[in-house]
C-alpha cells in the first residue's frame, strides 16, 4: 500500500500539476480503475480519485480514455460529477465528488426496500436519458458500476464502453467483451452472436437486460449468471411482471428501461412512493402552490425513520429550510426539519440548522415563533450557549410582551428549556424583569405558569436575589383569585423551602400561609397544610439547636437576694406555662410598694443625667401593693443599679435596638396600630428612638432619674439656676442636700419619694408624655437591596 502511494506521488511529481491529495484506497469490484479517497488541496474538501496505470493496462487504455471522455461530456444528475482529469504517458487520474461503492451497502444490507426502490428509480432515469436522449448504450450496467454520493444519491459510472449508436466505429463493438466480469452480465443474444448483434436489435435492449440483472442483484446481493435471470426472490411483488419483461431472452420482446420507469410511476405503481415523490418535488418546493405544498408535506409525514439519511441531510434539509424562511413553508415544514435533524451530528446541526434557527427567531410570524418554542426542547442541546444567550434570547424576549396570549404562554414555558444556556447576568437581570411582568398578566394561566416557572428555576437564581424574588412572587400568588395560581404558589413554596432562611420562614412565609388555611377551596386548604408542615418541621429543627436563653446566669450570691422575674420560669414551674406565670405574680406581691401615678409613668421615659449619684438610703418597709403597682412590677423589673437587684441586663423589660439602646414595650399601641402591609415591610424608624434622649438614654440600663429632673426644675423656679447634677433638695424640707436613689424615686418608698411626688404635683410643669417606642419587626436592611422587592 505504501509502495503504491509512493509510486503515485512520484508519477504526479513528473507530470502536470494535480491539485488533489491521495488518501486511502477503496475496495471495488474488479475494474480497470483503482479508487482512492482524496482531498482538494485548495480547501480540504473531500473527493474521490480514479487512477489508471497505463503501463500495466495498455490493452485497456482505449476504454479508460473513453470513460474520461464520456464523463466529461455527458452531464446528468445521475452521472458521476467530474472535478478534474489528468492524463500522461504513465497514468490517468479522474478527480470526482466523494463516492462510496454501492456494493458496500448491498453487502451490508444497510438499505431498506423503499430506499432501494428510490435508488433504482434514479438509475432508471439516468439510463433512460442515455438511451433516449443521448442515443447511446451503457453496455456495463451492474452494481460494480454504481456509486453513492455524499448525499446518498446513486451515481452511474463504468463508462468504459459507453457508445453512441450513431458512431459506426463505437468502442462497444470491439471492447465490450473486455469489460471485467462481462461473461456474467452479457445478454444472451450477445453471448451467442457477439457484440455486433447490438446493431440488429433495439438500442435499449442491452441496457434493459442489465437493468433487470441489477434489480435482482440489489435485492439479493449477487448475480451469478444468465441462469439466474428471471428469479423473483426478495424482489417486491409489484415489480415482478415488469422485471420479467426486462430480462426476456428475446431482445425484441424486452421492455425498455424508459417504459419500465413509466409503469412504475403510474398510480399505485412500484415507483409511486412518498420518498420518490419527495425527491421529484423538492427542487422547486418554494414555487409550489399551497395545495401542492400541502400534498408534498403529507408525503413527508408518511416517511418512516429508515429514509436515506445522507440524502435528507444534503438535499432535502436545505430546501426545507429555504421554504420555511422564504417560501412560506410554515410550521409544518419546520416540524419536518426537526424530524430530519435528529439524524444529524452536532457539527452538522450547527452548520446547517443553527444559522436558520437564529434567523427564524427574528421572524415576525407568530406561527413560526410558537413552532420554534414548541420544538426548542428538540434542539436546545445542539445549540451553543453563546448562540442561545447572545442571539436567540434577545429575540425571544419579545414574546413576553406579545399581544397574543399563546405567544406569551409559550415563551414562559420555554424559559425552562433555555435556562441552562443563559448566563447568570441574563437570568438575574433581564429574565426576572420579564417574569415579573408575566406574573401580573391578565391571563390567569400565564400567571400560574410563571409561578411554576419560578419554582423550577429557583436554583438558577443568585443567592442575593433568590429569596427576595421568590417570597415576593409566591406570597402575592397566594392572594391570586385563580385557584390554580394559588395552588401553584403553595406547591412552589413546598419545593423551594431550602432557598429561604429560618428568619424569612418565621417572619414572612408562615404568616403569609396562614390565611390560606381557611381558603374557600378545599384543594388550597389541603395543600396549605402540607406546605406548612414542610416549613414547621424546618423551624422546629432549627429551634432545637438554639440556646435555652441568651441571659447570663445569676451567681449564687446575687440569686439569694434578687427578686424573681416574671419572664424567667423556674424549674419547678415548667409543667404549665400558666402555672409559672401566676406564681411569678404571687412571689412579687410582697415586694411591690408605693403607688404608681400617671405623672410618674409619663415622666419615667425621661433620661436621668449620667452624673447623678445613686442613693444609699434604706427603704421603708413595703406597704400595701395596689393592682397597678403589681402590673408595673410585672412589666418593668428593678433597674440594674438598685441595691436590691442584680447587675444583669433586663432583657424581659426592654427590646434592645442596635442603634438606640433599650426601648420600652408598649404592647397595646405597638400591636393595635400595626397594619397588615406595614407589618413586614415598614422600614425601621431610628429617629423615634433618638427622640428618647440620645444614643444611651438610660445609663447602665436603669430607669430615668425622675427625681433628679424634678429637683432641677424646683431649683430653676426658686433661684433661676439649676442645681448641680446629681443633687436634689431633701424631701423633708430641712434644706440639706443629699443624694437621691433612683430606686426610691421611681417606686415612691420613704420620705424622699413622698417629697418628690409633692414637688412633681406642685412645682413641675406638666410635660407631654413621650410617645412609646413601637416594636420594629421589619427585617434588618443588609445594604444589598437591588429593588427586587418593589419590582415584584
PDB file of N, CA and C in Angstrom, residues 409-467:
ATOM      1  N   UNK A 409     -47.551  32.739  26.654  1.00  0.00           N
ATOM      2  CA  UNK A 409     -47.544  31.498  27.431  1.00  0.00           C
ATOM      3  C   UNK A 409     -46.433  30.560  26.977  1.00  0.00           C
ATOM      4  N   UNK A 410     -46.267  30.398  25.656  1.00  0.00           N
ATOM      5  CA  UNK A 410     -45.213  29.519  25.167  1.00  0.00           C
ATOM      6  C   UNK A 410     -43.836  30.067  25.496  1.00  0.00           C
ATOM      7  N   UNK A 411     -43.709  31.383  25.538  1.00  0.00           N
ATOM      8  CA  UNK A 411     -42.417  31.977  25.889  1.00  0.00           C
ATOM      9  C   UNK A 411     -42.068  31.688  27.342  1.00  0.00           C
ATOM     10  N   UNK A 412     -43.061  31.791  28.227  1.00  0.00           N
ATOM     11  CA  UNK A 412     -42.815  31.471  29.639  1.00  0.00           C
ATOM     12  C   UNK A 412     -42.421  30.005  29.793  1.00  0.00           C
ATOM     13  N   UNK A 413     -43.116  29.120  29.094  1.00  0.00           N
ATOM     14  CA  UNK A 413     -42.794  27.691  29.181  1.00  0.00           C
ATOM     15  C   UNK A 413     -41.385  27.405  28.650  1.00  0.00           C
ATOM     16  N   UNK A 414     -40.985  28.144  27.616  1.00  0.00           N
ATOM     17  CA  UNK A 414     -39.674  27.913  27.008  1.00  0.00           C
ATOM     18  C   UNK A 414     -38.526  28.310  27.925  1.00  0.00           C
ATOM     19  N   UNK A 415     -38.804  29.111  28.950  1.00  0.00           N
ATOM     20  CA  UNK A 415     -37.747  29.508  29.880  1.00  0.00           C
ATOM     21  C   UNK A 415     -37.119  28.279  30.530  1.00  0.00           C
ATOM     22  N   UNK A 416     -37.940  27.304  30.866  1.00  0.00           N
ATOM     23  CA  UNK A 416     -37.418  26.095  31.497  1.00  0.00           C
ATOM     24  C   UNK A 416     -36.455  25.364  30.573  1.00  0.00           C
ATOM     25  N   UNK A 417     -36.648  25.492  29.274  1.00  0.00           N
ATOM     26  CA  UNK A 417     -35.795  24.796  28.311  1.00  0.00           C
ATOM     27  C   UNK A 417     -34.450  25.482  28.149  1.00  0.00           C
ATOM     28  N   UNK A 418     -34.446  26.802  28.107  1.00  0.00           N
ATOM     29  CA  UNK A 418     -33.210  27.524  27.797  1.00  0.00           C
ATOM     30  C   UNK A 418     -32.468  28.010  29.030  1.00  0.00           C
ATOM     31  N   UNK A 419     -33.033  27.825  30.217  1.00  0.00           N
ATOM     32  CA  UNK A 419     -32.431  28.410  31.416  1.00  0.00           C
ATOM     33  C   UNK A 419     -30.998  27.946  31.612  1.00  0.00           C
ATOM     34  N   UNK A 420     -30.703  26.708  31.228  1.00  0.00           N
ATOM     35  CA  UNK A 420     -29.345  26.191  31.407  1.00  0.00           C
ATOM     36  C   UNK A 420     -28.332  26.791  30.458  1.00  0.00           C
ATOM     37  N   UNK A 421     -28.809  27.462  29.411  1.00  0.00           N
ATOM     38  CA  UNK A 421     -27.893  28.056  28.428  1.00  0.00           C
ATOM     39  C   UNK A 421     -27.763  29.571  28.603  1.00  0.00           C
ATOM     40  N   UNK A 422     -28.362  30.116  29.652  1.00  0.00           N
ATOM     41  CA  UNK A 422     -28.296  31.564  29.876  1.00  0.00           C
ATOM     42  C   UNK A 422     -27.255  31.885  30.945  1.00  0.00           C
ATOM     43  N   UNK A 423     -26.607  33.019  30.807  1.00  0.00           N
ATOM     44  CA  UNK A 423     -25.627  33.442  31.804  1.00  0.00           C
ATOM     45  C   UNK A 423     -26.332  33.904  33.075  1.00  0.00           C
ATOM     46  N   UNK A 424     -25.590  33.931  34.180  1.00  0.00           N
ATOM     47  CA  UNK A 424     -26.165  34.380  35.453  1.00  0.00           C
ATOM     48  C   UNK A 424     -26.651  35.823  35.357  1.00  0.00           C
ATOM     49  N   UNK A 425     -25.928  36.639  34.630  1.00  0.00           N
ATOM     50  CA  UNK A 425     -26.331  38.037  34.495  1.00  0.00           C
ATOM     51  C   UNK A 425     -27.656  38.151  33.761  1.00  0.00           C
ATOM     52  N   UNK A 426     -27.846  37.325  32.727  1.00  0.00           N
ATOM     53  CA  UNK A 426     -29.100  37.368  31.975  1.00  0.00           C
ATOM     54  C   UNK A 426     -30.257  36.855  32.819  1.00  0.00           C
ATOM     55  N   UNK A 427     -30.022  35.764  33.561  1.00  0.00           N
ATOM     56  CA  UNK A 427     -31.085  35.165  34.369  1.00  0.00           C
ATOM     57  C   UNK A 427     -31.542  36.124  35.456  1.00  0.00           C
ATOM     58  N   UNK A 428     -30.591  36.687  36.194  1.00  0.00           N
ATOM     59  CA  UNK A 428     -30.931  37.531  37.337  1.00  0.00           C
ATOM     60  C   UNK A 428     -31.217  38.978  36.955  1.00  0.00           C
ATOM     61  N   UNK A 429     -31.064  39.293  35.692  1.00  0.00           N
ATOM     62  CA  UNK A 429     -31.361  40.639  35.247  1.00  0.00           C
ATOM     63  C   UNK A 429     -32.585  40.691  34.362  1.00  0.00           C
ATOM     64  N   UNK A 430     -32.355  40.533  33.068  1.00  0.00           N
ATOM     65  CA  UNK A 430     -33.430  40.730  32.095  1.00  0.00           C
ATOM     66  C   UNK A 430     -34.538  39.704  32.242  1.00  0.00           C
ATOM     67  N   UNK A 431     -34.183  38.427  32.455  1.00  0.00           N
ATOM     68  CA  UNK A 431     -35.215  37.394  32.536  1.00  0.00           C
ATOM     69  C   UNK A 431     -36.172  37.651  33.696  1.00  0.00           C
ATOM     70  N   UNK A 432     -35.661  37.967  34.866  1.00  0.00           N
ATOM     71  CA  UNK A 432     -36.533  38.191  36.025  1.00  0.00           C
ATOM     72  C   UNK A 432     -37.431  39.400  35.829  1.00  0.00           C
ATOM     73  N   UNK A 433     -36.955  40.393  35.112  1.00  0.00           N
ATOM     74  CA  UNK A 433     -37.790  41.560  34.854  1.00  0.00           C
ATOM     75  C   UNK A 433     -38.996  41.183  33.996  1.00  0.00           C
ATOM     76  N   UNK A 434     -38.774  40.332  33.006  1.00  0.00           N
ATOM     77  CA  UNK A 434     -39.890  39.920  32.159  1.00  0.00           C
ATOM     78  C   UNK A 434     -40.830  38.969  32.898  1.00  0.00           C
ATOM     79  N   UNK A 435     -40.282  38.114  33.744  1.00  0.00           N
ATOM     80  CA  UNK A 435     -41.138  37.221  34.519  1.00  0.00           C
ATOM     81  C   UNK A 435     -41.967  38.012  35.537  1.00  0.00           C
ATOM     82  N   UNK A 436     -41.439  39.130  36.009  1.00  0.00           N
ATOM     83  CA  UNK A 436     -42.229  39.984  36.911  1.00  0.00           C
ATOM     84  C   UNK A 436     -43.463  40.519  36.191  1.00  0.00           C
ATOM     85  N   UNK A 437     -43.333  40.759  34.890  1.00  0.00           N
ATOM     86  CA  UNK A 437     -44.481  41.252  34.127  1.00  0.00           C
ATOM     87  C   UNK A 437     -45.494  40.135  33.885  1.00  0.00           C
ATOM     88  N   UNK A 438     -45.017  38.964  33.510  1.00  0.00           N
ATOM     89  CA  UNK A 438     -45.958  37.872  33.238  1.00  0.00           C
ATOM     90  C   UNK A 438     -46.616  37.359  34.519  1.00  0.00           C
ATOM     91  N   UNK A 439     -45.999  37.599  35.683  1.00  0.00           N
ATOM     92  CA  UNK A 439     -46.651  37.199  36.932  1.00  0.00           C
ATOM     93  C   UNK A 439     -47.862  38.075  37.228  1.00  0.00           C
ATOM     94  N   UNK A 440     -47.960  39.225  36.555  1.00  0.00           N
ATOM     95  CA  UNK A 440     -49.122  40.111  36.690  1.00  0.00           C
ATOM     96  C   UNK A 440     -50.000  40.085  35.439  1.00  0.00           C
ATOM     97  N   UNK A 441     -49.807  39.066  34.598  1.00  0.00           N
ATOM     98  CA  UNK A 441     -50.530  39.017  33.328  1.00  0.00           C
ATOM     99  C   UNK A 441     -52.034  38.923  33.563  1.00  0.00           C
ATOM    100  N   UNK A 442     -52.772  39.450  32.598  1.00  0.00           N
ATOM    101  CA  UNK A 442     -54.230  39.397  32.701  1.00  0.00           C
ATOM    102  C   UNK A 442     -54.772  37.985  32.541  1.00  0.00           C
ATOM    103  N   UNK A 443     -53.989  37.093  31.922  1.00  0.00           N
ATOM    104  CA  UNK A 443     -54.418  35.716  31.745  1.00  0.00           C
ATOM    105  C   UNK A 443     -54.006  34.882  32.968  1.00  0.00           C
ATOM    106  N   UNK A 444     -54.979  34.280  33.643  1.00  0.00           N
ATOM    107  CA  UNK A 444     -54.622  33.521  34.852  1.00  0.00           C
ATOM    108  C   UNK A 444     -53.692  32.351  34.568  1.00  0.00           C
ATOM    109  N   UNK A 445     -53.835  31.738  33.397  1.00  0.00           N
ATOM    110  CA  UNK A 445     -52.949  30.626  33.062  1.00  0.00           C
ATOM    111  C   UNK A 445     -51.506  31.054  32.951  1.00  0.00           C
ATOM    112  N   UNK A 446     -51.265  32.249  32.424  1.00  0.00           N
ATOM    113  CA  UNK A 446     -49.899  32.745  32.303  1.00  0.00           C
ATOM    114  C   UNK A 446     -49.336  33.071  33.677  1.00  0.00           C
ATOM    115  N   UNK A 447     -50.165  33.638  34.548  1.00  0.00           N
ATOM    116  CA  UNK A 447     -49.690  33.893  35.922  1.00  0.00           C
ATOM    117  C   UNK A 447     -49.322  32.589  36.615  1.00  0.00           C
ATOM    118  N   UNK A 448     -50.150  31.584  36.424  1.00  0.00           N
ATOM    119  CA  UNK A 448     -49.880  30.291  37.042  1.00  0.00           C
ATOM    120  C   UNK A 448     -48.591  29.690  36.520  1.00  0.00           C
ATOM    121  N   UNK A 449     -48.407  29.724  35.203  1.00  0.00           N
ATOM    122  CA  UNK A 449     -47.202  29.157  34.613  1.00  0.00           C
ATOM    123  C   UNK A 449     -45.955  29.928  35.023  1.00  0.00           C
ATOM    124  N   UNK A 450     -46.094  31.219  35.236  1.00  0.00           N
ATOM    125  CA  UNK A 450     -44.946  31.990  35.709  1.00  0.00           C
ATOM    126  C   UNK A 450     -44.530  31.543  37.096  1.00  0.00           C
ATOM    127  N   UNK A 451     -45.516  31.304  37.966  1.00  0.00           N
ATOM    128  CA  UNK A 451     -45.205  30.814  39.315  1.00  0.00           C
ATOM    129  C   UNK A 451     -44.511  29.455  39.245  1.00  0.00           C
ATOM    130  N   UNK A 452     -45.022  28.565  38.411  1.00  0.00           N
ATOM    131  CA  UNK A 452     -44.398  27.252  38.250  1.00  0.00           C
ATOM    132  C   UNK A 452     -42.977  27.403  37.712  1.00  0.00           C
ATOM    133  N   UNK A 453     -42.825  28.294  36.748  1.00  0.00           N
ATOM    134  CA  UNK A 453     -41.508  28.529  36.155  1.00  0.00           C
ATOM    135  C   UNK A 453     -40.514  29.018  37.209  1.00  0.00           C
ATOM    136  N   UNK A 454     -40.926  29.972  38.036  1.00  0.00           N
ATOM    137  CA  UNK A 454     -40.030  30.481  39.076  1.00  0.00           C
ATOM    138  C   UNK A 454     -39.638  29.384  40.059  1.00  0.00           C
ATOM    139  N   UNK A 455     -40.593  28.528  40.385  1.00  0.00           N
ATOM    140  CA  UNK A 455     -40.267  27.441  41.293  1.00  0.00           C
ATOM    141  C   UNK A 455     -39.235  26.488  40.724  1.00  0.00           C
ATOM    142  N   UNK A 456     -39.314  26.238  39.419  1.00  0.00           N
ATOM    143  CA  UNK A 456     -38.396  25.283  38.801  1.00  0.00           C
ATOM    144  C   UNK A 456     -37.026  25.880  38.492  1.00  0.00           C
ATOM    145  N   UNK A 457     -36.943  27.186  38.319  1.00  0.00           N
ATOM    146  CA  UNK A 457     -35.648  27.801  38.029  1.00  0.00           C
ATOM    147  C   UNK A 457     -35.025  28.428  39.271  1.00  0.00           C
ATOM    148  N   UNK A 458     -35.575  28.134  40.440  1.00  0.00           N
ATOM    149  CA  UNK A 458     -35.085  28.785  41.664  1.00  0.00           C
ATOM    150  C   UNK A 458     -33.603  28.530  41.894  1.00  0.00           C
ATOM    151  N   UNK A 459     -33.140  27.343  41.534  1.00  0.00           N
ATOM    152  CA  UNK A 459     -31.729  27.017  41.751  1.00  0.00           C
ATOM    153  C   UNK A 459     -30.820  27.779  40.801  1.00  0.00           C
ATOM    154  N   UNK A 460     -31.364  28.326  39.732  1.00  0.00           N
ATOM    155  CA  UNK A 460     -30.555  29.101  38.794  1.00  0.00           C
ATOM    156  C   UNK A 460     -30.446  30.574  39.191  1.00  0.00           C
ATOM    157  N   UNK A 461     -31.216  30.994  40.187  1.00  0.00           N
ATOM    158  CA  UNK A 461     -31.159  32.386  40.636  1.00  0.00           C
ATOM    159  C   UNK A 461     -29.988  32.585  41.578  1.00  0.00           C
ATOM    160  N   UNK A 462     -29.446  33.777  41.609  1.00  0.00           N
ATOM    161  CA  UNK A 462     -28.326  34.067  42.502  1.00  0.00           C
ATOM    162  C   UNK A 462     -28.818  34.113  43.946  1.00  0.00           C
ATOM    163  N   UNK A 463     -27.925  33.818  44.855  1.00  0.00           N
ATOM    164  CA  UNK A 463     -28.300  33.780  46.268  1.00  0.00           C
ATOM    165  C   UNK A 463     -28.697  35.157  46.792  1.00  0.00           C
ATOM    166  N   UNK A 464     -28.206  36.211  46.168  1.00  0.00           N
ATOM    167  CA  UNK A 464     -28.529  37.549  46.663  1.00  0.00           C
ATOM    168  C   UNK A 464     -29.949  37.977  46.320  1.00  0.00           C
ATOM    169  N   UNK A 465     -30.537  37.387  45.297  1.00  0.00           N
ATOM    170  CA  UNK A 465     -31.890  37.780  44.892  1.00  0.00           C
ATOM    171  C   UNK A 465     -32.906  36.660  45.024  1.00  0.00           C
ATOM    172  N   UNK A 466     -32.463  35.446  45.254  1.00  0.00           N
ATOM    173  CA  UNK A 466     -33.375  34.297  45.203  1.00  0.00           C
ATOM    174  C   UNK A 466     -34.516  34.425  46.198  1.00  0.00           C
ATOM    175  N   UNK A 467     -34.193  34.538  47.488  1.00  0.00           N
ATOM    176  CA  UNK A 467     -35.259  34.559  48.489  1.00  0.00           C
ATOM    177  C   UNK A 467     -36.144  35.783  48.337  1.00  0.00           C
TER     178      UNK A 467
END
